[in-house]
PDB file of C-alpha atoms in Angstrom:
ATOM      1  CA  MET A   2      31.113   6.517 -20.025  1.00 43.00           C
ATOM      2  CA  SER A   3      29.859   8.327 -23.169  1.00 45.00           C
ATOM      3  CA  PRO A   4      28.393   6.468 -26.118  1.00 48.00           C
ATOM      4  CA  ASP A   5      31.342   7.688 -28.263  1.00 50.00           C
ATOM      5  CA  ARG A   6      33.888   6.350 -25.751  1.00 49.00           C
ATOM      6  CA  ASP A   7      31.971   3.066 -25.511  1.00 52.00           C
ATOM      7  CA  ARG A   8      31.940   2.745 -29.351  1.00 50.00           C
ATOM      8  CA  ASP A   9      35.689   3.551 -29.463  1.00 50.00           C
ATOM      9  CA  ARG A  10      36.386   1.027 -26.734  1.00 51.00           C
ATOM     10  CA  ASN A  11      34.361  -1.663 -28.529  1.00 50.00           C
ATOM     11  CA  ARG A  12      36.289  -1.031 -31.736  1.00 49.00           C
ATOM     12  CA  ASP A  13      39.524  -1.325 -29.840  1.00 47.00           C
ATOM     13  CA  GLU A  14      38.382  -4.570 -28.241  1.00 50.00           C
ATOM     14  CA  LEU A  15      37.352  -5.951 -31.681  1.00 47.00           C
ATOM     15  CA  ASP A  16      40.808  -5.051 -33.098  1.00 44.00           C
ATOM     16  CA  VAL A  17      42.499  -6.966 -30.225  1.00 39.00           C
ATOM     17  CA  ARG A  18      40.197  -9.945 -30.739  1.00 45.00           C
ATOM     18  CA  GLU A  19      40.873 -10.004 -34.439  1.00 46.00           C
ATOM     19  CA  ARG A  20      44.639  -9.833 -33.828  1.00 39.00           C
ATOM     20  CA  ASN A  21      44.312 -12.745 -31.395  1.00 43.00           C
ATOM     21  CA  GLY A  22      42.355 -14.787 -33.967  1.00 47.00           C
ATOM     22  CA  GLU A  23      39.107 -14.254 -32.064  1.00 50.00           C
ATOM     23  CA  GLY A  24      37.411 -11.889 -34.445  1.00 50.00           C
ATOM     24  CA  GLU A  25      34.097 -12.124 -36.115  1.00 49.00           C
ATOM     25  CA  ARG A  26      33.123 -15.163 -38.199  1.00 48.00           C
ATOM     26  CA  ASP A  27      34.465 -15.327 -41.706  1.00 49.00           C
ATOM     27  CA  THR A  28      31.283 -14.148 -43.465  1.00 46.00           C
ATOM     28  CA  ASN A  29      32.928 -14.990 -46.848  1.00 46.00           C
ATOM     29  CA  ALA A  30      33.626 -18.593 -45.930  1.00 47.00           C
ATOM     30  CA  ASP A  31      30.777 -19.880 -48.054  1.00 47.00           C
ATOM     31  CA  SER A  32      32.181 -17.986 -51.058  1.00 44.00           C
ATOM     32  CA  ARG A  33      34.796 -20.749 -51.312  1.00 48.00           C
ATOM     33  CA  SER A  34      31.992 -22.982 -52.581  1.00 43.00           C
ATOM     34  CA  ASP A  35      31.933 -20.965 -55.831  1.00 51.00           C
ATOM     35  CA  HIS A  36      35.206 -22.624 -56.633  1.00 46.00           C
ATOM     36  CA  THR A  37      34.462 -26.117 -55.285  1.00 63.00           C
ATOM     37  CA  ASP A  38      31.779 -28.416 -56.504  1.00 81.00           C
ATOM     38  CA  VAL A  39      29.943 -29.897 -53.430  1.00 83.00           C
ATOM     39  CA  ASP A  40      29.780 -33.188 -55.240  1.00 81.00           C
ATOM     40  CA  ASP A  41      33.638 -33.310 -55.149  1.00 86.00           C
ATOM     41  CA  LEU A  42      33.433 -33.527 -51.383  1.00 90.00           C
ATOM     42  CA  GLU A  43      33.994 -36.941 -49.913  1.00 90.00           C
ATOM     43  CA  LEU A  44      31.400 -36.829 -47.150  1.00 92.00           C
ATOM     44  CA  THR A  45      29.665 -39.745 -45.581  1.00 93.00           C
ATOM     45  CA  ASP A  46      25.877 -39.373 -45.157  1.00 93.00           C
ATOM     46  CA  ALA A  47      26.469 -39.145 -41.407  1.00 96.00           C
ATOM     47  CA  GLU A  48      28.997 -36.349 -41.902  1.00 95.00           C
ATOM     48  CA  GLN A  49      26.697 -34.414 -44.196  1.00 94.00           C
ATOM     49  CA  ASP A  50      23.826 -34.846 -41.796  1.00 96.00           C
ATOM     50  CA  ALA A  51      25.996 -33.734 -38.842  1.00 96.00           C
ATOM     51  CA  LEU A  52      27.149 -30.645 -40.743  1.00 96.00           C
ATOM     52  CA  HIS A  53      23.576 -29.823 -41.636  1.00 96.00           C
ATOM     53  CA  GLU A  54      22.407 -30.216 -37.977  1.00 98.00           C
ATOM     54  CA  LEU A  55      25.310 -28.191 -36.701  1.00 97.00           C
ATOM     55  CA  GLN A  56      24.694 -25.382 -39.178  1.00 96.00           C
ATOM     56  CA  LEU A  57      20.999 -25.290 -38.291  1.00 97.00           C
ATOM     57  CA  ALA A  58      21.895 -25.169 -34.596  1.00 98.00           C
ATOM     58  CA  ILE A  59      24.345 -22.277 -35.236  1.00 98.00           C
ATOM     59  CA  GLU A  60      21.530 -20.447 -37.162  1.00 98.00           C
ATOM     60  CA  HIS A  61      19.198 -20.915 -34.253  1.00 98.00           C
ATOM     61  CA  ILE A  62      21.842 -19.623 -31.850  1.00 98.00           C
ATOM     62  CA  HIS A  63      22.328 -16.552 -34.007  1.00 98.00           C
ATOM     63  CA  ARG A  64      18.569 -15.963 -33.915  1.00 98.00           C
ATOM     64  CA  SER A  65      18.625 -16.297 -30.145  1.00 98.00           C
ATOM     65  CA  TYR A  66      21.402 -13.735 -30.076  1.00 98.00           C
ATOM     66  CA  GLY A  67      19.282 -11.418 -32.080  1.00 98.00           C
ATOM     67  CA  ASN A  68      16.417 -11.857 -29.620  1.00 98.00           C
ATOM     68  CA  LEU A  69      18.827 -11.146 -26.796  1.00 98.00           C
ATOM     69  CA  LEU A  70      19.886  -7.947 -28.534  1.00 98.00           C
ATOM     70  CA  ALA A  71      16.214  -7.006 -29.053  1.00 98.00           C
ATOM     71  CA  PHE A  72      15.616  -7.603 -25.288  1.00 98.00           C
ATOM     72  CA  HIS A  73      18.668  -5.394 -24.549  1.00 98.00           C
ATOM     73  CA  HIS A  74      17.373  -2.642 -26.810  1.00 98.00           C
ATOM     74  CA  GLU A  75      13.760  -2.820 -25.557  1.00 98.00           C
ATOM     75  CA  LEU A  76      14.778  -2.718 -21.930  1.00 97.00           C
ATOM     76  CA  GLY A  77      17.058   0.231 -22.736  1.00 97.00           C
ATOM     77  CA  HIS A  78      14.080   2.104 -24.170  1.00 98.00           C
ATOM     78  CA  ALA A  79      12.012   1.308 -21.067  1.00 97.00           C
ATOM     79  CA  MET A  80      14.761   2.521 -18.760  1.00 97.00           C
ATOM     80  CA  ASN A  81      14.898   5.833 -20.780  1.00 98.00           C
ATOM     81  CA  ARG A  82      11.200   6.246 -20.238  1.00 98.00           C
ATOM     82  CA  MET A  83      11.504   5.528 -16.530  1.00 98.00           C
ATOM     83  CA  ALA A  84      14.213   8.205 -16.305  1.00 98.00           C
ATOM     84  CA  GLU A  85      11.822  10.637 -18.033  1.00 98.00           C
ATOM     85  CA  ALA A  86       9.127   9.628 -15.563  1.00 98.00           C
ATOM     86  CA  GLU A  87      11.491  10.358 -12.750  1.00 98.00           C
ATOM     87  CA  THR A  88      12.102  13.864 -14.138  1.00 98.00           C
ATOM     88  CA  LEU A  89       8.371  14.555 -14.561  1.00 99.00           C
ATOM     89  CA  LEU A  90       7.494  13.235 -11.095  1.00 98.00           C
ATOM     90  CA  ARG A  91      10.225  15.417  -9.554  1.00 98.00           C
ATOM     91  CA  GLU A  92       9.123  18.481 -11.451  1.00 98.00           C
ATOM     92  CA  ASP A  93       5.567  17.924 -10.164  1.00 98.00           C
ATOM     93  CA  GLY A  94       6.681  17.659  -6.580  1.00 98.00           C
ATOM     94  CA  HIS A  95       6.618  13.823  -6.167  1.00 98.00           C
ATOM     95  CA  GLU A  96      10.168  13.649  -4.787  1.00 98.00           C
ATOM     96  CA  GLU A  97       9.540  10.295  -2.957  1.00 98.00           C
ATOM     97  CA  TRP A  98       8.504   8.456  -6.087  1.00 98.00           C
ATOM     98  CA  ALA A  99      11.181  10.226  -8.183  1.00 98.00           C
ATOM     99  CA  ASP A 100      13.785   9.278  -5.607  1.00 98.00           C
ATOM    100  CA  GLU A 101      12.626   5.625  -5.629  1.00 98.00           C
ATOM    101  CA  LEU A 102      12.985   5.410  -9.449  1.00 98.00           C
ATOM    102  CA  ARG A 103      16.415   7.037  -9.218  1.00 97.00           C
ATOM    103  CA  ASP A 104      17.707   5.112  -6.245  1.00 98.00           C
ATOM    104  CA  ASP A 105      16.025   1.676  -6.531  1.00 96.00           C
ATOM    105  CA  HIS A 106      14.788   0.954 -10.094  1.00 96.00           C
ATOM    106  CA  LEU A 107      17.007   2.730 -12.586  1.00 96.00           C
ATOM    107  CA  PRO A 108      20.365   1.370 -11.384  1.00 95.00           C
ATOM    108  CA  ARG A 109      19.024  -2.161 -10.900  1.00 94.00           C
ATOM    109  CA  GLY A 110      20.261  -4.865 -13.145  1.00 94.00           C
ATOM    110  CA  ALA A 111      17.925  -6.850 -15.305  1.00 94.00           C
ATOM    111  CA  VAL A 112      19.109 -10.189 -13.998  1.00 94.00           C
ATOM    112  CA  GLU A 113      20.495 -10.231 -10.498  1.00 93.00           C
ATOM    113  CA  ASP A 114      22.774  -7.173 -10.575  1.00 93.00           C
ATOM    114  CA  ARG A 115      23.739  -7.541 -14.234  1.00 96.00           C
ATOM    115  CA  TRP A 116      22.706  -5.086 -16.922  1.00 97.00           C
ATOM    116  CA  THR A 117      21.609  -6.342 -20.296  1.00 97.00           C
ATOM    117  CA  TYR A 118      24.761  -5.207 -22.104  1.00 98.00           C
ATOM    118  CA  GLU A 119      26.653  -7.499 -19.766  1.00 98.00           C
ATOM    119  CA  LEU A 120      24.430 -10.402 -20.685  1.00 98.00           C
ATOM    120  CA  VAL A 121      24.885  -9.645 -24.396  1.00 98.00           C
ATOM    121  CA  GLU A 122      28.663  -9.373 -24.071  1.00 98.00           C
ATOM    122  CA  ASP A 123      28.922 -12.607 -22.018  1.00 98.00           C
ATOM    123  CA  PHE A 124      26.611 -14.555 -24.427  1.00 98.00           C
ATOM    124  CA  GLN A 125      28.673 -13.388 -27.392  1.00 98.00           C
ATOM    125  CA  ALA A 126      32.051 -14.010 -25.836  1.00 98.00           C
ATOM    126  CA  ASP A 127      31.417 -17.181 -23.886  1.00 98.00           C
ATOM    127  CA  PHE A 128      28.779 -18.985 -25.905  1.00 98.00           C
ATOM    128  CA  LEU A 129      28.276 -17.642 -29.483  1.00 98.00           C
ATOM    129  CA  ALA A 130      31.893 -17.043 -30.511  1.00 98.00           C
ATOM    130  CA  PRO A 131      33.244 -20.479 -29.248  1.00 98.00           C
ATOM    131  CA  LEU A 132      30.439 -22.330 -31.034  1.00 98.00           C
ATOM    132  CA  ASP A 133      30.980 -20.247 -34.178  1.00 97.00           C
ATOM    133  CA  ARG A 134      34.658 -21.272 -34.182  1.00 98.00           C
ATOM    134  CA  PHE A 135      33.771 -24.859 -33.445  1.00 98.00           C
ATOM    135  CA  GLU A 136      31.277 -24.977 -36.388  1.00 97.00           C
ATOM    136  CA  ASP A 137      33.809 -23.303 -38.663  1.00 97.00           C
ATOM    137  CA  SER A 138      36.557 -25.847 -37.812  1.00 98.00           C
ATOM    138  CA  VAL A 139      34.218 -28.884 -38.355  1.00 97.00           C
ATOM    139  CA  ARG A 140      33.045 -27.370 -41.661  1.00 96.00           C
ATOM    140  CA  ASP A 141      36.635 -26.544 -42.671  1.00 96.00           C
ATOM    141  CA  GLU A 142      37.817 -30.102 -41.880  1.00 96.00           C
ATOM    142  CA  LEU A 143      34.861 -32.049 -43.411  1.00 95.00           C
ATOM    143  CA  ALA A 144      33.764 -29.824 -46.282  1.00 96.00           C
ATOM    144  CA  ASP A 145      36.642 -27.549 -47.242  1.00 94.00           C
ATOM    145  CA  GLY A 146      34.874 -24.639 -45.465  1.00 94.00           C
ATOM    146  CA  ILE A 147      31.737 -24.888 -47.606  1.00 94.00           C
ATOM    147  CA  GLY A 148      28.588 -24.124 -45.815  1.00 94.00           C
ATOM    148  CA  HIS A 149      25.016 -25.394 -46.504  1.00 95.00           C
ATOM    149  CA  VAL A 150      26.269 -28.494 -48.275  1.00 95.00           C
ATOM    150  CA  THR A 151      22.883 -30.214 -48.038  1.00 94.00           C
ATOM    151  CA  GLU A 152      21.098 -27.209 -49.409  1.00 94.00           C
ATOM    152  CA  ARG A 153      23.636 -26.755 -52.226  1.00 94.00           C
ATOM    153  CA  ARG A 154      23.221 -30.381 -53.321  1.00 93.00           C
ATOM    154  CA  TYR A 155      19.439 -30.095 -53.123  1.00 94.00           C
ATOM    155  CA  GLN A 156      19.518 -26.902 -55.153  1.00 94.00           C
ATOM    156  CA  ARG A 157      21.679 -28.551 -57.774  1.00 92.00           C
ATOM    157  CA  ARG A 158      19.295 -31.521 -58.028  1.00 92.00           C
ATOM    158  CA  LEU A 159      16.269 -29.256 -58.407  1.00 95.00           C
ATOM    159  CA  ARG A 160      17.993 -27.223 -61.177  1.00 94.00           C
ATOM    160  CA  GLU A 161      19.100 -30.385 -63.042  1.00 92.00           C
ATOM    161  CA  ARG A 162      15.578 -31.713 -62.791  1.00 94.00           C
ATOM    162  CA  ALA A 163      14.176 -28.411 -64.189  1.00 95.00           C
ATOM    163  CA  GLU A 164      16.719 -28.334 -67.000  1.00 93.00           C
ATOM    164  CA  GLY A 165      16.025 -31.974 -67.889  1.00 87.00           C
ATOM    165  CA  GLY A 166      12.252 -31.555 -67.674  1.00 71.00           C
ATOM    166  CA  ASP A 167      11.925 -34.497 -65.358  1.00 62.00           C
ATOM    167  CA  GLY A 168       8.798 -34.405 -63.204  1.00 59.00           C
TER     168      GLY A 168
END
């Protein structure tokens, strides 16, 4: 399939997921905090700590996803170089090595018979998206959708201290 058709298919799939309520995370969710004072939240210490740990976990999962995407891109570049090596070997009369690259190495999956794009898609759909939705729902229920409650409270305390000149 051509890259343009892949891109169009991915857009279509995203449109379907959004219509089904499975779209991307609400990246503006934290903007609600501009209208809500975090001190108005009635959180127990345990709830605040749990939200903080959950948000840190989600951030690490997103970093892991970024590393998976980097792996996917790097392996793609390596495969392109192997394809170029196949062409050069064939042009120089090394048919056996060129055929081995073409038949054995280039079509092979990165893990078992799976290509990296399949790993990326499965990770996003089966692991990342459900955990994002879970974290969103917990944050919505406990903190009116406000993210980084611990950090916001800490920021406020530091600013109040600076304004008051307390050391």
